[in-house]
XYZ file of C-alpha atoms in Angstrom:
429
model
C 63.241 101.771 -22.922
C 60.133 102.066 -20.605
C 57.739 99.651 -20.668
C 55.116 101.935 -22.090
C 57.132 102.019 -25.043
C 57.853 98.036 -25.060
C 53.561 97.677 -25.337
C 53.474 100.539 -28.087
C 56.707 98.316 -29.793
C 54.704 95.383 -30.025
C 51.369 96.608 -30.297
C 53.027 98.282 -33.839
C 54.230 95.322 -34.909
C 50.994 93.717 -34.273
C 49.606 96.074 -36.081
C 52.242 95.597 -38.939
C 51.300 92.079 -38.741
C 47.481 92.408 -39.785
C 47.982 95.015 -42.355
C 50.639 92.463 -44.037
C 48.467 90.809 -46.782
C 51.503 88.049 -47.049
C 50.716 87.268 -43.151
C 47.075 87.144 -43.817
C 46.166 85.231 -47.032
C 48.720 82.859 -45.408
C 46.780 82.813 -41.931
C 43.404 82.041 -43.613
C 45.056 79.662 -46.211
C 46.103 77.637 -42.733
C 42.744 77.928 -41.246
C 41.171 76.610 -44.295
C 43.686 73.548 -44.235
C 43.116 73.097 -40.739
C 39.073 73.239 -41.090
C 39.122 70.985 -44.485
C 41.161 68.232 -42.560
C 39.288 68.503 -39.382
C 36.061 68.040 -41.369
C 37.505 64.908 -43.601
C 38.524 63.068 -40.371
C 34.725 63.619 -39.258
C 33.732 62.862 -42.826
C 35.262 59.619 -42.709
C 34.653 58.718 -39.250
C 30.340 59.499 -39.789
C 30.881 57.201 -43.305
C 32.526 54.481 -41.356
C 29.304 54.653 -38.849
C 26.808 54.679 -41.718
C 28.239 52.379 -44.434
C 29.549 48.534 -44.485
C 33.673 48.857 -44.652
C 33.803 47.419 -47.980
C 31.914 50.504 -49.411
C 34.088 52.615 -47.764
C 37.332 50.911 -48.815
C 35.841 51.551 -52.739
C 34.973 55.150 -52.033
C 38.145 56.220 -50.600
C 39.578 54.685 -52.999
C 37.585 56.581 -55.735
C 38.030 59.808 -54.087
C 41.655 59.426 -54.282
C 41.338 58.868 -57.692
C 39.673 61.986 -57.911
C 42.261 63.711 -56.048
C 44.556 63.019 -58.516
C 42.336 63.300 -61.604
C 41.347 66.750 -60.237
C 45.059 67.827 -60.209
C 45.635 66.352 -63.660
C 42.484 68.210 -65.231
C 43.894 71.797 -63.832
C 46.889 71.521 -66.588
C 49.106 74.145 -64.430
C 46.247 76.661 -64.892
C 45.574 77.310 -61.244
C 49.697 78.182 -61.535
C 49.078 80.142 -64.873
C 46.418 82.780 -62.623
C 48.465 83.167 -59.587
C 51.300 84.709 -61.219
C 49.277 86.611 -64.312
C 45.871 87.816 -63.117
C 46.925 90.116 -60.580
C 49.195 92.397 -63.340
C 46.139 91.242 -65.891
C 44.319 93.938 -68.095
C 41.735 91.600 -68.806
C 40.924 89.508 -65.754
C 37.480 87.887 -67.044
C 38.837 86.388 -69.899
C 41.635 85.487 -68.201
C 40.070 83.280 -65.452
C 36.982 83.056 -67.395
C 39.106 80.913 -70.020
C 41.305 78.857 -67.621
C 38.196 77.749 -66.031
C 36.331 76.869 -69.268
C 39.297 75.640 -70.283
C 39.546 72.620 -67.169
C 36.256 72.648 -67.415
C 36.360 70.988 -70.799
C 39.724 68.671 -69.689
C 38.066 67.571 -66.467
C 34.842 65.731 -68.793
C 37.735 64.222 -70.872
C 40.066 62.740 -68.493
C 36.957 61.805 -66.360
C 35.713 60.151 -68.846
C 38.652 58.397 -69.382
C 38.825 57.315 -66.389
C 35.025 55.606 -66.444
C 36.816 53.423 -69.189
C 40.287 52.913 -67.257
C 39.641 52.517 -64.087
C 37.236 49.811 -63.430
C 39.602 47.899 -65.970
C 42.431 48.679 -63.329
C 40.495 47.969 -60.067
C 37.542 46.004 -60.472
C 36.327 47.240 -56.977
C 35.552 50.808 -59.040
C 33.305 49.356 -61.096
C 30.329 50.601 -60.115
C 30.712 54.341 -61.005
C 29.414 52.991 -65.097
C 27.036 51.122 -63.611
C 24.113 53.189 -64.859
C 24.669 55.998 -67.188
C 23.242 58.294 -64.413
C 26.323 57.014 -62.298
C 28.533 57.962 -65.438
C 27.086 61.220 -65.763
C 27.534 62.671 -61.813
C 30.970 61.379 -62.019
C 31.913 63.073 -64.366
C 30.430 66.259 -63.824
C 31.324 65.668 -59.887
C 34.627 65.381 -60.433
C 34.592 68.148 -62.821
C 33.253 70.090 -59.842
C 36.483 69.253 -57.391
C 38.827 70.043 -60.351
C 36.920 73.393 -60.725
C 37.018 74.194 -56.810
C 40.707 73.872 -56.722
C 41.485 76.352 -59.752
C 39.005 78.689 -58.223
C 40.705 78.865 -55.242
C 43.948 80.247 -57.037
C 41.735 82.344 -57.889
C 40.999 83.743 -54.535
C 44.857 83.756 -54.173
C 45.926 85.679 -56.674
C 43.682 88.356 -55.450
C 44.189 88.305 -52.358
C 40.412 86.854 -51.328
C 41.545 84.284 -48.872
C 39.047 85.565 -46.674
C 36.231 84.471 -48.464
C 38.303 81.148 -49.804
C 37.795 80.108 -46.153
C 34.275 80.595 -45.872
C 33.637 78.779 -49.196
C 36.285 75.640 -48.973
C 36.690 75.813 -44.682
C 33.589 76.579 -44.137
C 30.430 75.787 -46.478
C 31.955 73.124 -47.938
C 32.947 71.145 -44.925
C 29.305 71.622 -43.769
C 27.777 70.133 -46.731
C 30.516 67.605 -46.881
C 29.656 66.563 -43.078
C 25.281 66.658 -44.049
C 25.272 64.333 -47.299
C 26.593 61.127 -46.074
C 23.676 60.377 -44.090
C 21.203 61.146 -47.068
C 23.077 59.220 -49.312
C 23.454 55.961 -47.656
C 20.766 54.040 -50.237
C 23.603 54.396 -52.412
C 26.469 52.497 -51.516
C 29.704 53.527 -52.132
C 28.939 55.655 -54.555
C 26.713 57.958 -52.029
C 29.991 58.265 -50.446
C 31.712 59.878 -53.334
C 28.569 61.493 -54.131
C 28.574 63.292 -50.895
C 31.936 64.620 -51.381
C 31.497 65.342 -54.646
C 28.481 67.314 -54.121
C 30.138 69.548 -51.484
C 33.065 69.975 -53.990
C 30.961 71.609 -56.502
C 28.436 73.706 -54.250
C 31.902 75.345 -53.731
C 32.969 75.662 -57.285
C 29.741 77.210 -57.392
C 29.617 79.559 -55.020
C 33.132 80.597 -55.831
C 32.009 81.751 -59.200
C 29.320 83.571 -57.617
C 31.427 85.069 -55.135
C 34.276 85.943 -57.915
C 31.637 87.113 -60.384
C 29.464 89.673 -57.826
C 32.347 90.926 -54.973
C 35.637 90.375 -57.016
C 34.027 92.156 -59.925
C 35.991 89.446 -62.288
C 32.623 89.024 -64.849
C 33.922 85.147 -66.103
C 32.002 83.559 -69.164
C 32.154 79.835 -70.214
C 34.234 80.838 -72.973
C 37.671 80.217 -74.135
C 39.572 83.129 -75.446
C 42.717 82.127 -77.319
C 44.619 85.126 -76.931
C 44.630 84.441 -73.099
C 45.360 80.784 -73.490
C 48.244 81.587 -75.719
C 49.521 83.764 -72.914
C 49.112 81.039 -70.074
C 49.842 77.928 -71.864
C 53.414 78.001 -71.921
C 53.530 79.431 -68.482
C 51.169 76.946 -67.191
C 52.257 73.468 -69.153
C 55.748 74.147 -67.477
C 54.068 74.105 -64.262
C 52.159 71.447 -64.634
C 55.318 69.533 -65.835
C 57.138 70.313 -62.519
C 53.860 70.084 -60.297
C 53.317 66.733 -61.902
C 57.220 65.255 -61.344
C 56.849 66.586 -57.929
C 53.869 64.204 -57.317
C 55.382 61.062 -58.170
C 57.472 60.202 -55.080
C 54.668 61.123 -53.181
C 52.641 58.220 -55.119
C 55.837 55.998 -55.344
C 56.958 56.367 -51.838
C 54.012 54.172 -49.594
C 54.202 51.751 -52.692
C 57.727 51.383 -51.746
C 57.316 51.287 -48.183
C 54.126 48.406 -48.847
C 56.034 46.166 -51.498
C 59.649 45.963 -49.385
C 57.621 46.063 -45.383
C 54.491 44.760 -46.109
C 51.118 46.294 -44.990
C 51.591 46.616 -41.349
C 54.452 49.264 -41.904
C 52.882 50.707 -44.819
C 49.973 51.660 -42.168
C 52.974 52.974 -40.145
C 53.972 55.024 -42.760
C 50.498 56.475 -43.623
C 50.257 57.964 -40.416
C 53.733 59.204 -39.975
C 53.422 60.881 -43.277
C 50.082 62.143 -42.851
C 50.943 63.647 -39.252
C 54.065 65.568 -41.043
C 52.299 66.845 -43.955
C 50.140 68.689 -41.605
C 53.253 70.253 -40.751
C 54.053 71.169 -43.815
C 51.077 72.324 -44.708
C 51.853 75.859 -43.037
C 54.466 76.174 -45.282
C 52.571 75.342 -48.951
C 50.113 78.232 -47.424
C 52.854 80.523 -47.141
C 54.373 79.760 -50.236
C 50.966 80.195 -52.258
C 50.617 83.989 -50.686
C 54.430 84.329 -51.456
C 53.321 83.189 -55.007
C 50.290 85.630 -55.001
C 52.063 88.743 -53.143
C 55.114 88.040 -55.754
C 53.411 89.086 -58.743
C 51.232 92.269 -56.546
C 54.271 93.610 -54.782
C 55.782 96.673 -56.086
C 58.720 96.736 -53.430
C 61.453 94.475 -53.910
C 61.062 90.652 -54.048
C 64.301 90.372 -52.199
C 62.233 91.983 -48.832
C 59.214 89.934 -49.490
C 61.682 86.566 -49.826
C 62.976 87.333 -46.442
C 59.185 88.251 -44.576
C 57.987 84.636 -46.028
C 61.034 82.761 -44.830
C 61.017 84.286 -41.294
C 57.381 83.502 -41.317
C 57.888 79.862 -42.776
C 60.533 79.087 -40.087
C 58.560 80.436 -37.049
C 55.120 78.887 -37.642
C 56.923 75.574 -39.347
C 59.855 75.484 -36.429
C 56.937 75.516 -33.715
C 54.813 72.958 -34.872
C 58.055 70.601 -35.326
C 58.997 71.267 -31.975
C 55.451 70.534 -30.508
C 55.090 67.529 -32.552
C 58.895 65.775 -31.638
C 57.671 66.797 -28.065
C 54.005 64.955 -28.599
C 55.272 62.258 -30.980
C 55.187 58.883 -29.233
C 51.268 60.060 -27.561
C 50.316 61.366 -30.750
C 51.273 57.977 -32.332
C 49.550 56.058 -29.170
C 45.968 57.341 -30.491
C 46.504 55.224 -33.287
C 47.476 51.871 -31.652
C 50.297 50.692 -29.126
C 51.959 49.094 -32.158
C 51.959 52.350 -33.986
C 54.023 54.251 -31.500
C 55.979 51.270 -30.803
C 57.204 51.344 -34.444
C 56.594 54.536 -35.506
C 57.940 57.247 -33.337
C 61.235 57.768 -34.730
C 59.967 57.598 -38.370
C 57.460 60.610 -37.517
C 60.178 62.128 -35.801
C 62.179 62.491 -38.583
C 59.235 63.062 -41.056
C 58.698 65.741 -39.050
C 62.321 67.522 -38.932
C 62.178 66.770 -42.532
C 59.528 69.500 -42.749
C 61.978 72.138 -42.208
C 63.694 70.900 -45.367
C 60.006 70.863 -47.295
C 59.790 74.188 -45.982
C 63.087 75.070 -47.440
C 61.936 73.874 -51.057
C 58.817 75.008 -51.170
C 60.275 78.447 -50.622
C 62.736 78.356 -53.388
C 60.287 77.261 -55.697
C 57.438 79.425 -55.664
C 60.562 82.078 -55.974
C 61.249 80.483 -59.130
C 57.777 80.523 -60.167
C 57.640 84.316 -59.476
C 60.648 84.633 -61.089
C 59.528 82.618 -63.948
C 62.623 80.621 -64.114
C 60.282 77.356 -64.952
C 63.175 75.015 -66.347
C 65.048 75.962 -62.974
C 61.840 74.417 -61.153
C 61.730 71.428 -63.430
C 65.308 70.723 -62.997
C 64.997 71.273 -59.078
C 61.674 68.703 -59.179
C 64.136 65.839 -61.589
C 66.704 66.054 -58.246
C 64.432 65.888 -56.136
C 62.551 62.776 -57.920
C 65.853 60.944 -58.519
C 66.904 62.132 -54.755
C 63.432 60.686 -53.019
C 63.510 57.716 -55.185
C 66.794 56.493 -55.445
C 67.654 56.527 -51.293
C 64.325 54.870 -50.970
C 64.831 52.045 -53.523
C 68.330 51.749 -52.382
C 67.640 51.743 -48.411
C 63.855 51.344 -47.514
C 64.181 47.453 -47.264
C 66.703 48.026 -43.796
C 63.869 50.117 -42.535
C 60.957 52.442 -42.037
C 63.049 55.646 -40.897
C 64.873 55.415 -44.749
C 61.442 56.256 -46.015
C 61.482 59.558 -43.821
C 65.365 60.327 -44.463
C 64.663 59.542 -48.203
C 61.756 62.218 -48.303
C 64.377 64.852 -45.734
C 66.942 64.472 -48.084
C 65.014 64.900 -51.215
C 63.368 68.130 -50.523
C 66.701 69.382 -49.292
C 68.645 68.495 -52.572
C 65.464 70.058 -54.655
C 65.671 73.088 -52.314
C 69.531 73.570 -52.958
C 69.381 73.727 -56.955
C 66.536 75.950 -56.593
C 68.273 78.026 -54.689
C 71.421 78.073 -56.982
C 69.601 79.236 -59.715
C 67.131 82.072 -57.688
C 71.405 83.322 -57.014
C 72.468 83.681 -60.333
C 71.480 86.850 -62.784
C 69.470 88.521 -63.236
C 67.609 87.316 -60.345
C 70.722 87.300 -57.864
C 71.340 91.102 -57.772
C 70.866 93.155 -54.588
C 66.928 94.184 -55.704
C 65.119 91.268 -56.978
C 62.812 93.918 -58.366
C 60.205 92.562 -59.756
């Protein structure tokens, strides 16, 4: 072959490459990770310039709070549009009810939370201090719960593009402006500031859904469409949710058998590797997305996402064994000292996270739910039994527990994505 014909190979493929909506809602799904963590290290690094440490101890503490009650408001609906409101006949109602819909569980479980969590962690008492205080949180927090199911939005129809400018973009500029107007305002400026950006992007998603998406949503609630989505999206949530506890168990773990000094250890390890893996929950969310568009056979699209999961996830493992110990050395002497091997094998064990995050959001386009939730119970039991059992002879147990975990998860997913009527040669969807 001349080498004429080697450019016009490659400059095909490249071409291939950009055309492939799976390659590019995946590409800007990575950027916008990449942006929103950039602009949270900066965040936190202007806060810790502008505020006493003890209000920024209680605000990231709140804000991880909200984290959590943000995931718990979405009740599997973000899952629900993904797969449904690309083969919808009635998209408004559709999204227009999911979103009314968290809408009205974000202002109850926030609310709860005004009553809970002070009573929990006294530190947190300050967001009833005033009923003004009461009020922002709750709609604030109602905003990041919001942003996050409008984003699935934006997946499911294959609007990355503008996802990024909203979440990578917009919001990480607002996010990086408030801190320094809110400082009068302790620690809860902080979670103001966040909280503000949060919703601006909520808000500008709607807009952005409403006017170029042409998806006319209304704060209403049909319950036709809920019917449809509930069952979908309570399984979801179900499997989303027993997926999250080992990532909340596992640095308690790690703090009550090594103390705080590891547990800081850990933090960064862990944080470091999800990075990693964060290529390969973008992937899988286009996978999810392009699943319920594609008209060829699932079977094809399976095999484009897991080439594409192994070369962009293989790389950065490779670059970050390679970096580990001066990546670690930015941190502290002690935490490369310590460290290195744990992030090491945090890291390998991304390949593995890769591996299960591929089988399920199969299973999810499949819509073999009790599959997922039975691959999420091994991989609970996995993750938490090797770390209860082995964590006190060490940090690297924490990493091998988390490996092993996503691996065992991985495999029963895989068993069932094999067996009919989803093993046969078409996975036709």
């Amino acid at each position: 072959m001349t080498s004429g014909a080697h450019v016009m190979t490659r400059s095909s493929r490249f071409s291939e490459l950009r055309s492939d909506p799976l390659v590019l809602n995946s590409a800007f799904l990575m950027l916008t990770t990449v942006l929103g963590a950039g602009s949270g290290f900066l965040f936190w690094l202007i806060v810790a310039r502008l505020y006493p440490t003890a209000q920024v101890g209680q605000a990231s503490s709140l804000l991880s709070s909200v984290a959590l009650l943000s995931y718990f408001s979405l009740f599997g609906f973000s899952t629900a549009l993904v797969r449904f409101l690309p083969i919808s006949r009635n998209r408004a109602e559709d999204a227009g009810t999911a979103i009314s819909a968290v809408t009205v569980c974000s202002v109850v479980v926030n609310l709860g939370y005004v009553v809970i969590g002070p009573w929990l962690a006294h530190d947190l008492g300050f967001i009833r201090d005033t009923i003004t205080h009461v009020v922002l949180f709750t709609l604030l927090a109602g905003g990041a719960a919001v942003n996050l199911l409008t984003d699935s939005i934006f997946v499911a129809e294959r609007a990355t593009r503008a996802n990024l400018l909203i979440n990578g973009v917009l919001m990480s500029i607002a996010k990086l402006a408030l801190p320094a107007v809110a400082v009068s305002f302790g620690a809860f400026g902080i979670f103001a500031a966040s909280g503000i950006a949060s919703t601006l992007a909520a808000v500008v998603s709607i807009v952005v859904i409403r006017r170029h998406l042409h998806i006319r949503v209304r704060a209403r609630i049909s319950w036709a469409a809920l019917r449809n989505m509930v069952s979908y999206s309570l399984s979801a949530y179900l499997s989303g949710t027993l997926n999250l506890i080992p990532q909340i168990a596992l640095p308690i773990i790690v703090l009550h058998q090594l103390g705080p000094v590891v547990a800081a250890v850990y933090f960064v390890a862990f944080q470091i590797s999800n990075m990693v893996s964060s290529a390969s929950y973008a992937i899988g969310e286009s996978l999810f997305a392009e699943g319920a568009h594609e008209s060829r056979s699932l079977k094809a699209l399976a095999g484009r996402s897991a080439g594409l999961m192994l070369a962009v996830t293989g790389t950065a493992v490779l670059v970050v064994i390679a970096l580990a110990q001066p990546i670690l050395r930015l941190f502290g002497a002690d935490y490369a000292d310590t460290g290195t091997t744990t992030l090491i094998l945090f890291t390998v064990s991304s390949l593995a996270v890769a591996f299960n995050t591929w089988a399920s959001f199969l299973l999810r386009v499949t819509g073999q739910l009790q599959a997922l939730v039975v691959a999420n119970v091994a991989y609970l039991i996995t993750v938490l039994g090797v770390a209860l059992w082995m964590v006190p002879h060490g940090l690297t147990w924490a990493a091998i527990a988390w490996g092993v975990g996503n691996l065992v998860s991985g495999l029963v997913a895989g068993i069932a994505l094999l067996r009919p009527p989803f093993g046969n040669a078409d996975w036709d969807v």
